[in-house]
Short mmCIF file of C-alpha atoms and ligand atoms in Angstrom, two decimals:
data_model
loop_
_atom_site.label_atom_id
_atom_site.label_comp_id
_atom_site.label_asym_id
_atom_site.label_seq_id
_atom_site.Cartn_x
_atom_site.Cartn_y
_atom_site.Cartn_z
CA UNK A 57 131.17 75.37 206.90
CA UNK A 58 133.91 75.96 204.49
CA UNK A 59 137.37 76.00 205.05
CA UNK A 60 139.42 79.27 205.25
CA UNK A 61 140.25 81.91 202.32
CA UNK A 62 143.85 83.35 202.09
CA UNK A 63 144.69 86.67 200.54
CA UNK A 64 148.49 86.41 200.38
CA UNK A 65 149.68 90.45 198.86
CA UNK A 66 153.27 90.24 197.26
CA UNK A 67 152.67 87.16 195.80
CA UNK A 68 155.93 87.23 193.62
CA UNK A 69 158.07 88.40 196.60
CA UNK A 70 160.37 86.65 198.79
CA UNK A 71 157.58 86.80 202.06
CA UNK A 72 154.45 86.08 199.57
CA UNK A 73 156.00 83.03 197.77
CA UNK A 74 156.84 81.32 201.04
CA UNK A 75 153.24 82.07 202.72
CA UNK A 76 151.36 80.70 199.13
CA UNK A 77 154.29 77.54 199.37
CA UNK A 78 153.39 77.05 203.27
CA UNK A 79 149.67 76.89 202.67
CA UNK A 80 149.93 74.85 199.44
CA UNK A 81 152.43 72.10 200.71
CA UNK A 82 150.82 72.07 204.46
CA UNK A 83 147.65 72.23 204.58
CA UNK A 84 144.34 70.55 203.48
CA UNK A 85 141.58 71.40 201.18
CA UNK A 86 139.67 71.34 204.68
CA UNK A 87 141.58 73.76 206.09
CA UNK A 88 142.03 76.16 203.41
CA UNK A 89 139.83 76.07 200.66
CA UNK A 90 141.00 79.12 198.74
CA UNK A 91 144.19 80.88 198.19
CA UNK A 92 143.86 83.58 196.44
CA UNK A 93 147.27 85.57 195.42
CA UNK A 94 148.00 88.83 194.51
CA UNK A 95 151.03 90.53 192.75
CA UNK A 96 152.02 94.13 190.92
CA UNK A 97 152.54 91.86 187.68
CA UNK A 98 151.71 88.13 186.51
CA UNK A 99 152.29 85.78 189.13
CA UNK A 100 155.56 83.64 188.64
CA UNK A 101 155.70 80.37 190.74
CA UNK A 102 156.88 76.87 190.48
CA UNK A 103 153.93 75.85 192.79
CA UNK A 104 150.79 74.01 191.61
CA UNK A 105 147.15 74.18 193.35
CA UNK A 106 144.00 74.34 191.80
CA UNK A 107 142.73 76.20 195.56
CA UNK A 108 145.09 78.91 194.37
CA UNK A 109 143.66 82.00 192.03
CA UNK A 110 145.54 85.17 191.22
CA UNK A 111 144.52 88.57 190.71
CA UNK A 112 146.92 91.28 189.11
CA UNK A 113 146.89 94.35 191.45
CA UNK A 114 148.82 98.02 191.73
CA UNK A 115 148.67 99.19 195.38
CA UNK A 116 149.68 102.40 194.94
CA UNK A 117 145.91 103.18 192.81
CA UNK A 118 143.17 104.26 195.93
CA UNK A 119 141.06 102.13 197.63
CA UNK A 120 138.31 103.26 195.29
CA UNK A 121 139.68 101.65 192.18
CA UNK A 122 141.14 99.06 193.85
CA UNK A 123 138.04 97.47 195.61
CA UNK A 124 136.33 97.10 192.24
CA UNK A 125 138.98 94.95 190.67
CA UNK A 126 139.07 93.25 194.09
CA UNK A 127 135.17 93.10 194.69
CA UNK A 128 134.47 89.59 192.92
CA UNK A 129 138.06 87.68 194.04
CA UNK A 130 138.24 89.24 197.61
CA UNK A 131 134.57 89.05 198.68
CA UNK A 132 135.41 85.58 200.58
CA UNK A 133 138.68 86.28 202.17
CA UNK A 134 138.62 85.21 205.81
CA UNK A 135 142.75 86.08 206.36
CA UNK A 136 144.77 88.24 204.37
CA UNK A 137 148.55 88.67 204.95
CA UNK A 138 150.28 92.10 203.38
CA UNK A 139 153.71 91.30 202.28
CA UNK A 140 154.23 93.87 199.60
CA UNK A 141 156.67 95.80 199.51
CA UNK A 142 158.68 98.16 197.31
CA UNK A 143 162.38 98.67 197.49
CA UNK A 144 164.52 101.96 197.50
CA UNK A 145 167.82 102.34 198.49
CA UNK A 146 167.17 105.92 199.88
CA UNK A 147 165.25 105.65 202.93
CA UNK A 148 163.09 108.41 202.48
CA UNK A 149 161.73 107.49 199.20
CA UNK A 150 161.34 103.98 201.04
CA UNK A 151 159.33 105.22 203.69
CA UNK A 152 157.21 107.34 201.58
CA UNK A 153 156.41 104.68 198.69
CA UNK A 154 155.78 102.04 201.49
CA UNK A 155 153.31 103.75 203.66
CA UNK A 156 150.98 104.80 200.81
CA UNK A 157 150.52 100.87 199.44
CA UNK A 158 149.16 99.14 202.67
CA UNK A 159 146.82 102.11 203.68
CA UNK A 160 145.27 101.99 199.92
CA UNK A 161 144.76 97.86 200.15
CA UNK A 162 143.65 97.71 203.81
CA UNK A 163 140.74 100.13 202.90
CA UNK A 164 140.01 97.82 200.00
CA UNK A 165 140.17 95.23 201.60
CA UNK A 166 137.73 96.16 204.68
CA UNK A 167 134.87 97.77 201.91
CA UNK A 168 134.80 94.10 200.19
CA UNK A 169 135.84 91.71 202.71
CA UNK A 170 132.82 90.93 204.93
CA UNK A 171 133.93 87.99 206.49
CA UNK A 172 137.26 88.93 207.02
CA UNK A 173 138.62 87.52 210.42
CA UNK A 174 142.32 88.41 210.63
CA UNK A 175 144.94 90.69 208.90
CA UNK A 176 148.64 90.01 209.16
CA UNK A 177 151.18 92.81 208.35
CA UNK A 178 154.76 92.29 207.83
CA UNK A 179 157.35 94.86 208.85
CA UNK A 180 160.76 94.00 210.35
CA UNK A 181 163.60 94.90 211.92
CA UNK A 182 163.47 98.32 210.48
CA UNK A 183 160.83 98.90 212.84
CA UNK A 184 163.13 98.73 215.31
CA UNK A 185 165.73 101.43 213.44
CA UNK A 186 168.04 98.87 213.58
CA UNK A 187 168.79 99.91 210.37
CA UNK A 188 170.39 103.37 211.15
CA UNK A 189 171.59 103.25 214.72
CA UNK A 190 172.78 100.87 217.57
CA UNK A 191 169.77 99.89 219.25
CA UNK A 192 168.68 97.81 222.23
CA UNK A 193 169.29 94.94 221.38
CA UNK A 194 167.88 91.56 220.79
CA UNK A 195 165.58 94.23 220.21
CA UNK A 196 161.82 93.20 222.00
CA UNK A 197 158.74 94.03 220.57
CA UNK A 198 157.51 96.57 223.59
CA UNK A 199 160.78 98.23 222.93
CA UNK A 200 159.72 102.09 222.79
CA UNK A 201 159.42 103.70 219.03
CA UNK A 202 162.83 105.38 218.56
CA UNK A 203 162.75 108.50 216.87
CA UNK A 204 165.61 108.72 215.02
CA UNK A 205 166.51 109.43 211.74
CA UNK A 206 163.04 110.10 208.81
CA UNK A 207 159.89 108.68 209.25
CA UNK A 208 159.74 104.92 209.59
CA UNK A 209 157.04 103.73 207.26
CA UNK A 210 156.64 100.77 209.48
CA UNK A 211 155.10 103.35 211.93
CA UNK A 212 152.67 104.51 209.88
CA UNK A 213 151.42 101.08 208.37
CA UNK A 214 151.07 99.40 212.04
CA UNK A 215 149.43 102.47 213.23
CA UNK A 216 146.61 102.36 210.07
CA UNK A 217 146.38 98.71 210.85
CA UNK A 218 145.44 99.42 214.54
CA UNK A 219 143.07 101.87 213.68
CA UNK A 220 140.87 100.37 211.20
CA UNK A 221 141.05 97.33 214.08
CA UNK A 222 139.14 99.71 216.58
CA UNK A 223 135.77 98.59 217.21
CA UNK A 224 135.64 95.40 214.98
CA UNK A 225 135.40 91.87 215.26
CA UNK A 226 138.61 91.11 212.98
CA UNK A 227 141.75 90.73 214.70
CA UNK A 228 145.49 92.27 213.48
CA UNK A 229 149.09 90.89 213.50
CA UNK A 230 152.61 92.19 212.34
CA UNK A 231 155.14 89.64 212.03
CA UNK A 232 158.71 91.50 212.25
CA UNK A 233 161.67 89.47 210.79
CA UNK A 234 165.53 90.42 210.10
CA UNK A 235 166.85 89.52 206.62
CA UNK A 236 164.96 86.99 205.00
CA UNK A 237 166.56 83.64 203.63
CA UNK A 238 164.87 82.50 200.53
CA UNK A 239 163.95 82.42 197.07
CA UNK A 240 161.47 84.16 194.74
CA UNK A 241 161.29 83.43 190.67
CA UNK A 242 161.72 87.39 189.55
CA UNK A 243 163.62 89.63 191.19
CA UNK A 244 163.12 91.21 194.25
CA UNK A 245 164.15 94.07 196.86
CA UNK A 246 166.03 92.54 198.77
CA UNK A 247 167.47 88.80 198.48
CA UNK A 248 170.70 88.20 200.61
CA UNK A 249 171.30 84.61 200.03
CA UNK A 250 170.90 85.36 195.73
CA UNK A 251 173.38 88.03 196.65
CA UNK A 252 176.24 86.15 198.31
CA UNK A 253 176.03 82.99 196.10
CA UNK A 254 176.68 85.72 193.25
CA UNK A 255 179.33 87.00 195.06
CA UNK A 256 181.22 83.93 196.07
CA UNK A 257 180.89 82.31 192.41
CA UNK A 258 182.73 85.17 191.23
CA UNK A 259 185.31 85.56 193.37
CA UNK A 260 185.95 81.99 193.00
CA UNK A 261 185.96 81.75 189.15
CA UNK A 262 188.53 84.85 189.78
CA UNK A 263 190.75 83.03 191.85
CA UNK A 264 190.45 86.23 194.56
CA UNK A 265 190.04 85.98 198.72
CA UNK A 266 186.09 85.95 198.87
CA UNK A 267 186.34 88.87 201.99
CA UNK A 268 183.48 89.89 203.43
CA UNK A 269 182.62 93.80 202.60
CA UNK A 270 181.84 94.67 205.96
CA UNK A 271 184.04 96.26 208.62
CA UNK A 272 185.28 94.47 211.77
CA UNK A 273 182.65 95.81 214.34
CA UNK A 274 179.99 94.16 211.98
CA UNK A 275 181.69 90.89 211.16
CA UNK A 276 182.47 90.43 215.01
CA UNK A 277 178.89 91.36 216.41
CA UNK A 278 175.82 88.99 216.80
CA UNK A 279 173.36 88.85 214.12
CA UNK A 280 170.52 86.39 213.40
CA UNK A 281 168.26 85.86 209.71
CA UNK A 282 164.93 84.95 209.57
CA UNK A 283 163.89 82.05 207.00
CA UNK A 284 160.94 82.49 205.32
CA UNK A 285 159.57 79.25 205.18
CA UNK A 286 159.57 80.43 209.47
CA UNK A 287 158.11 83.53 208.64
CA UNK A 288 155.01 81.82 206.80
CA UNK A 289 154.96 79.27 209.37
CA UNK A 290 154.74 82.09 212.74
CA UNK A 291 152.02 83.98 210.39
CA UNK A 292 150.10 80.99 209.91
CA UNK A 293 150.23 80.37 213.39
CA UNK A 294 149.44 83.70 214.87
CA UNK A 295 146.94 84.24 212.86
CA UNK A 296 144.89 81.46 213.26
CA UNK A 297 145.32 80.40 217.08
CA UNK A 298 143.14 83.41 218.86
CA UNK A 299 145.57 83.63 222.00
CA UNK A 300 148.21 85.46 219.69
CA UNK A 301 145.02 88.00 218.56
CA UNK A 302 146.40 91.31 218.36
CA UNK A 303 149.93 90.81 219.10
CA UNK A 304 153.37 91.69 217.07
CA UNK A 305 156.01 89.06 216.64
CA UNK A 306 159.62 89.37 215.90
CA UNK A 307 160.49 86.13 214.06
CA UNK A 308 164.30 84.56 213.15
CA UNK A 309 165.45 81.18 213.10
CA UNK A 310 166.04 80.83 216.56
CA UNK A 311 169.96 80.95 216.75
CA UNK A 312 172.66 83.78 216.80
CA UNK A 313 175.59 83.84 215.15
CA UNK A 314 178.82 86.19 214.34
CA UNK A 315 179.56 86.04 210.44
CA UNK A 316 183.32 85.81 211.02
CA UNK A 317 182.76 82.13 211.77
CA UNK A 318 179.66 81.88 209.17
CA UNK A 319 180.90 83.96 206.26
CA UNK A 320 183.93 81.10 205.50
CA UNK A 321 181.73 78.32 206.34
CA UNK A 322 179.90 79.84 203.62
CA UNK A 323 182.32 80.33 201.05
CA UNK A 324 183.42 77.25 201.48
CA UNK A 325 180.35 75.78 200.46
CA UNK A 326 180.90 77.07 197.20
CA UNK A 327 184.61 76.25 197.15
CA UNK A 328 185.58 79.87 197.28
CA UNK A 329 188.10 80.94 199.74
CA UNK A 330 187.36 82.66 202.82
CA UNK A 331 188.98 83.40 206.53
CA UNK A 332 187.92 84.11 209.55
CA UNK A 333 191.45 85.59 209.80
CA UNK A 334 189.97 88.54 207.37
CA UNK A 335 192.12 91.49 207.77
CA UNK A 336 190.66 95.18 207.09
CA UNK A 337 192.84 97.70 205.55
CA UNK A 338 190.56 100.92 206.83
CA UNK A 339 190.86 101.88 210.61
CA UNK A 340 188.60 100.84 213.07
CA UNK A 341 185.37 102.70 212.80
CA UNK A 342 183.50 103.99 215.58
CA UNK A 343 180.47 102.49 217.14
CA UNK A 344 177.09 103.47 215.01
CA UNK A 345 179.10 104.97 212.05
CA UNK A 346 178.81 103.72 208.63
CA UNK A 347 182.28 102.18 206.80
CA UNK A 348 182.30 99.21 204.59
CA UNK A 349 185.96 97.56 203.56
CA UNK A 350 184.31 97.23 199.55
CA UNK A 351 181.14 98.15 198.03
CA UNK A 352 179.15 95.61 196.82
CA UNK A 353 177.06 98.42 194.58
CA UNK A 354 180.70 99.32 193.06
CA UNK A 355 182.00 95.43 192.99
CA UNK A 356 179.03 94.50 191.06
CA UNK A 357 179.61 97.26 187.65
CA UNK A 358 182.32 95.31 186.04
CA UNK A 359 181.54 91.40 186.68
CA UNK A 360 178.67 91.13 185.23
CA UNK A 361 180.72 89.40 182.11
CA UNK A 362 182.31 86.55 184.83
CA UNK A 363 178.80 85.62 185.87
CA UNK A 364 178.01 84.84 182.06
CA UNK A 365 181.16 83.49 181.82
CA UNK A 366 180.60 80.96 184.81
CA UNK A 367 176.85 80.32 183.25
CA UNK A 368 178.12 79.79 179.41
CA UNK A 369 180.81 76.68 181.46
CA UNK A 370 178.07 75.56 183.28
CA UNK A 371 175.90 75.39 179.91
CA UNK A 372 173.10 77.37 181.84
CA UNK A 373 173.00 80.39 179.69
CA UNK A 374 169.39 80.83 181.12
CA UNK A 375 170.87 81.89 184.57
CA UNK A 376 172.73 84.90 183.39
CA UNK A 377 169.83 86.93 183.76
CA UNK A 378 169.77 86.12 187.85
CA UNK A 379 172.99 88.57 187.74
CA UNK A 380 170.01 91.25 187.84
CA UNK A 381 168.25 89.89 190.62
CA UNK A 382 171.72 90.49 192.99
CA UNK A 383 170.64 92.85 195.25
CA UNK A 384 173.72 94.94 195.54
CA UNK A 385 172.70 98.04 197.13
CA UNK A 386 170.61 96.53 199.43
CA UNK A 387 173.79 94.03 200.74
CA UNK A 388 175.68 97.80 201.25
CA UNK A 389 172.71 98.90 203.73
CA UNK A 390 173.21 95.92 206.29
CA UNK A 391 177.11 94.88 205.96
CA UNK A 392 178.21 98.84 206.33
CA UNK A 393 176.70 98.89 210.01
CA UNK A 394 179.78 99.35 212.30
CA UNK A 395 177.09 98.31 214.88
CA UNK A 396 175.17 94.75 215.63
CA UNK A 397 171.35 93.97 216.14
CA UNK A 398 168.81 91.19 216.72
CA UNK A 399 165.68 90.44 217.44
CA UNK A 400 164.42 88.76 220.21
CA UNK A 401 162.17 85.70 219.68
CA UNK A 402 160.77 85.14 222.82
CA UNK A 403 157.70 86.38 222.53
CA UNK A 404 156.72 83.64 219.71
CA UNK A 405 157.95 81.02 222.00
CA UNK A 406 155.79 82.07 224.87
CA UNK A 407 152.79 82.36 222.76
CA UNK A 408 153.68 78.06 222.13
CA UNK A 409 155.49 78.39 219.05
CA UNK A 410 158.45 76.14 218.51
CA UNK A 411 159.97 76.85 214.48
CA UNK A 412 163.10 76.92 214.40
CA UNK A 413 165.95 76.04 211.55
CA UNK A 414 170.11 76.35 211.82
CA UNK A 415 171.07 79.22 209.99
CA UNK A 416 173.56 77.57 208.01
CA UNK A 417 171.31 75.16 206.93
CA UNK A 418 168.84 77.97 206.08
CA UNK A 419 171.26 79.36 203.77
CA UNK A 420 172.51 76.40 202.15
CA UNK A 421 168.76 75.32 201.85
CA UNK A 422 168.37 78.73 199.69
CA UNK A 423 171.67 77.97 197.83
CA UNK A 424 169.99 74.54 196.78
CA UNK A 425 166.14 76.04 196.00
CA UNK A 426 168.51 78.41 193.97
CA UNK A 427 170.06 75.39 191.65
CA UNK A 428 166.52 73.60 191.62
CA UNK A 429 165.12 76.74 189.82
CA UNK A 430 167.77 76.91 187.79
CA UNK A 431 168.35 80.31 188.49
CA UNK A 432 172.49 79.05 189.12
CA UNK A 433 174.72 76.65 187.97
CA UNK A 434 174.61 73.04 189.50
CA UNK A 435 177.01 73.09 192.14
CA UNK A 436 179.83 70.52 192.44
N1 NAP B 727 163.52 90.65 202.16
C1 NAP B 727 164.04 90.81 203.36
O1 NAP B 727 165.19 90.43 203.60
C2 NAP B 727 163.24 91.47 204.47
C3 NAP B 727 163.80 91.54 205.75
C4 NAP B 727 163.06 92.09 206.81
C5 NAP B 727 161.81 92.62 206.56
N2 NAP B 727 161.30 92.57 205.29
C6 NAP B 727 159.99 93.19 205.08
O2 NAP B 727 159.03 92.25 204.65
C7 NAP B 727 158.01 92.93 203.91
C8 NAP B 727 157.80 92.19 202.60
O3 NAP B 727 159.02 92.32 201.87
P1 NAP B 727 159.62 91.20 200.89
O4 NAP B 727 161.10 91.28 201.02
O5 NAP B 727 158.92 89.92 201.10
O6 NAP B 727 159.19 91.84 199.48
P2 NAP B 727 159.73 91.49 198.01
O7 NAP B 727 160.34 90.14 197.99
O8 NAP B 727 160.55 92.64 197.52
O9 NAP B 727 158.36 91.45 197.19
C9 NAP B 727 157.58 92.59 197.08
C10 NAP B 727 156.26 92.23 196.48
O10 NAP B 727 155.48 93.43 196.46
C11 NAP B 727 154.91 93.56 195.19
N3 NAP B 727 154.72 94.96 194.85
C12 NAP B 727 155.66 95.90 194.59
N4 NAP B 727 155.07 97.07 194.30
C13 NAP B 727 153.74 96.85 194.36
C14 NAP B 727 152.61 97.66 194.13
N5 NAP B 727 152.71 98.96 193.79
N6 NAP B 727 151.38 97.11 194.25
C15 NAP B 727 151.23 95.80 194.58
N7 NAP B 727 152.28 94.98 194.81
C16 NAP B 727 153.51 95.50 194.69
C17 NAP B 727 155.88 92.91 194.23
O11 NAP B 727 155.14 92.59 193.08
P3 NAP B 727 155.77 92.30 191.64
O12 NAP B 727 157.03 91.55 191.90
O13 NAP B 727 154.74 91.48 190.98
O14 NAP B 727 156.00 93.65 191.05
C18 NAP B 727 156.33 91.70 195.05
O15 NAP B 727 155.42 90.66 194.89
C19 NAP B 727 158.50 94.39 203.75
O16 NAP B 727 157.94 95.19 204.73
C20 NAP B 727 160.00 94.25 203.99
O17 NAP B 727 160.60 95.45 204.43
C21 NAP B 727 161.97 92.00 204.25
#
């Protein structure tokens, strides 16, 4: 019998380069004998394989169109893992762009997979609405769905992914992680680590305080990231051991941490300057409201020329393009949360699995895959 065939969706994306890197640098011809990728455009990747083959595909065309191009490539697939995704600031635009693509490719995917034996769909936190309210938290997966605020499009992509499960012999996963640590070749929706080394390089070449744009109930609360060479690793594993069949996992990097200790660890890593001493000017927000000491959105207009700058004394004029991939808006979501959440990961560890990676080493790891792609300067 042949090994098994990977559909990885997103394949340019921070969750879909990680899953094709997992497969390619862990696993054995044995094991997996195909890898087949899939992206909106070409397919850019430092990564090597002749198991891997890529197919160019728009999820927002129907199922229809979509299984033809997908007939030939797809027929084989025995796993496929969705990790497309595309990013809008406003969260009902989000919700509405989002919920559309995985119904359209998991209807193509069940008319021309035949032998398909598991689907994995990633969500997140937002699944949780940790994103527009204090909620329990480390939040659990059999938390209840919270209502509040517009649709959650995480709702209605589990829910299709359920469904089509009912009555067949193919089993389903979501894998739910917080902010993802890692690196992708073009730009992407959301990219934290890109975003801070951006940040700190610039307030260092300006000789300014580094402060964290957040407000104090933020940068004093918990919080935990998810790395996503641990969120190809728990999808692998779920997927492919049948006692996790069926399940949702939350997945971070198995630590918790308050970024009023981490953000100057951080900055310092760059040599920028940083406190945990950080004073706010605004007044103390209340609980679940929304205040953030700086825009990043609003930072980010006018310094566009001190990134070349830094890239034209670094002779990397290549990089100044990564200014583009900072993912400003995005950064303005999370840090302007007068409110802290996490996930809970105990669910993965009592289902046997054991990843787990220091945060700050997670970061600085991304920092370093950063400099190898040359997408910043070398650092000192
Ligand atoms: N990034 C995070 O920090 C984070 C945190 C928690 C949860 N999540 C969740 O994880 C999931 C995956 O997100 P991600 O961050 O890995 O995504 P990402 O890095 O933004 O990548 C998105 C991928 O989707 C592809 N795509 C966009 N529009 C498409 C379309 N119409 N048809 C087909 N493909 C399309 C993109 O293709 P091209 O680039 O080729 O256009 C790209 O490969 C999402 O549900 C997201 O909310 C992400």
């Amino acid at each position: 019998m042949g090994g098994k065939v990977a559909l990885i969706t997103g394949g340019n994306g921070i969750t879909g380069t990680a899953i094709v890197e997992h497969l390619v640098k862990k696993t054995s011809l044995e094991e997996w004998s195909s890898i087949i990728v899939t992206s909106r455009s070409p397919f850019r990747s430092t990564i090597q394989d002749p198991r891997i083959k890529f197919i160019a595909l728009d999820f927002s065309e129907g199922p229809e169109a979509l299984a033809v191009q997908m007939h030939e490539i797809c027929a084989p697939v025995t796993h496929a893992y969705f990790s497309s995704y595309i990013h809008r600031d406003d969260f009902e635009e989000l919700n509405k762009v989002n919920s559309a693509i995985f119904e359209n490719f998991l209807q193509a995917l069940l008319k021309v997979a035949t032998s398909l034996e598991n689907c994995t769909l990633q969500t997140g936190g937002k699944y949780y609405n940790l994103h527009l309210l204090p909620v329990p938290t480390p939040a659990r997966e059999d938390e209840p769905r919270s209502g509040a605020g517009p649709d959650n499009f995480y709702f209605s992509q589990e829910d299709a992914l359920t469904k089509a499960h009912t009555g067949q012999t193919w089993t389903w996963n979501v894998i739910r992680p917080e902010a993802i640590i890692g690196h992708t070749l073009k730009p992407n929706g959301m990219n934290s680590a890109l975003t801070f080394v951006l940040y700190f390089l610039v307030c260092k070449e300006l000789g300014v305080e580094a402060k964290m744009p957040t407000n104090p109930i933020y940068w004093d609360g918990h919080d935990c990231v998810s790395d996503a060479r641990l969120v190809a690793d728990l999808s692998i594993y779920v997927s492919t051991n049948s006692h996790c069949a069926n399940e949702a996992f939350n997945v971070n990097n198995g630590d918790y941490f308050t970024w009023k200790y981490m953000w100057p660890r951080l900055a310092s890593f760059f040599g920028a300057s940083a406190t945990s001493d950080q004073v706010f000017t605004r007044p103390m927000p209340s609980l679940g409201t929304l205040q953030q000491e700086l825009s990043l959105a609003e930072w980010s207009k006018d310094k566009r020329e001190v990134w070349d700058r830094i890239c034209d004394k670094a002779s990397m004029p290549e990089a100044k393009a990564t200014w583009d991939a900072g993912t400003w808006g995005y950064q303005d979501w999370v840090f302007q949360r007068a409110w802290a959440g996490t996930l809970s990961i105990n669910k993965a560890r009592k289902f046997g699995w054991t990843g787990h990676i220091d945060s700050f080493e997670s970061l600085t790891d991304s920092f370093k895959s950063f400099q190898d792609l040359g997408l910043i300067p070398k650092l000192e």
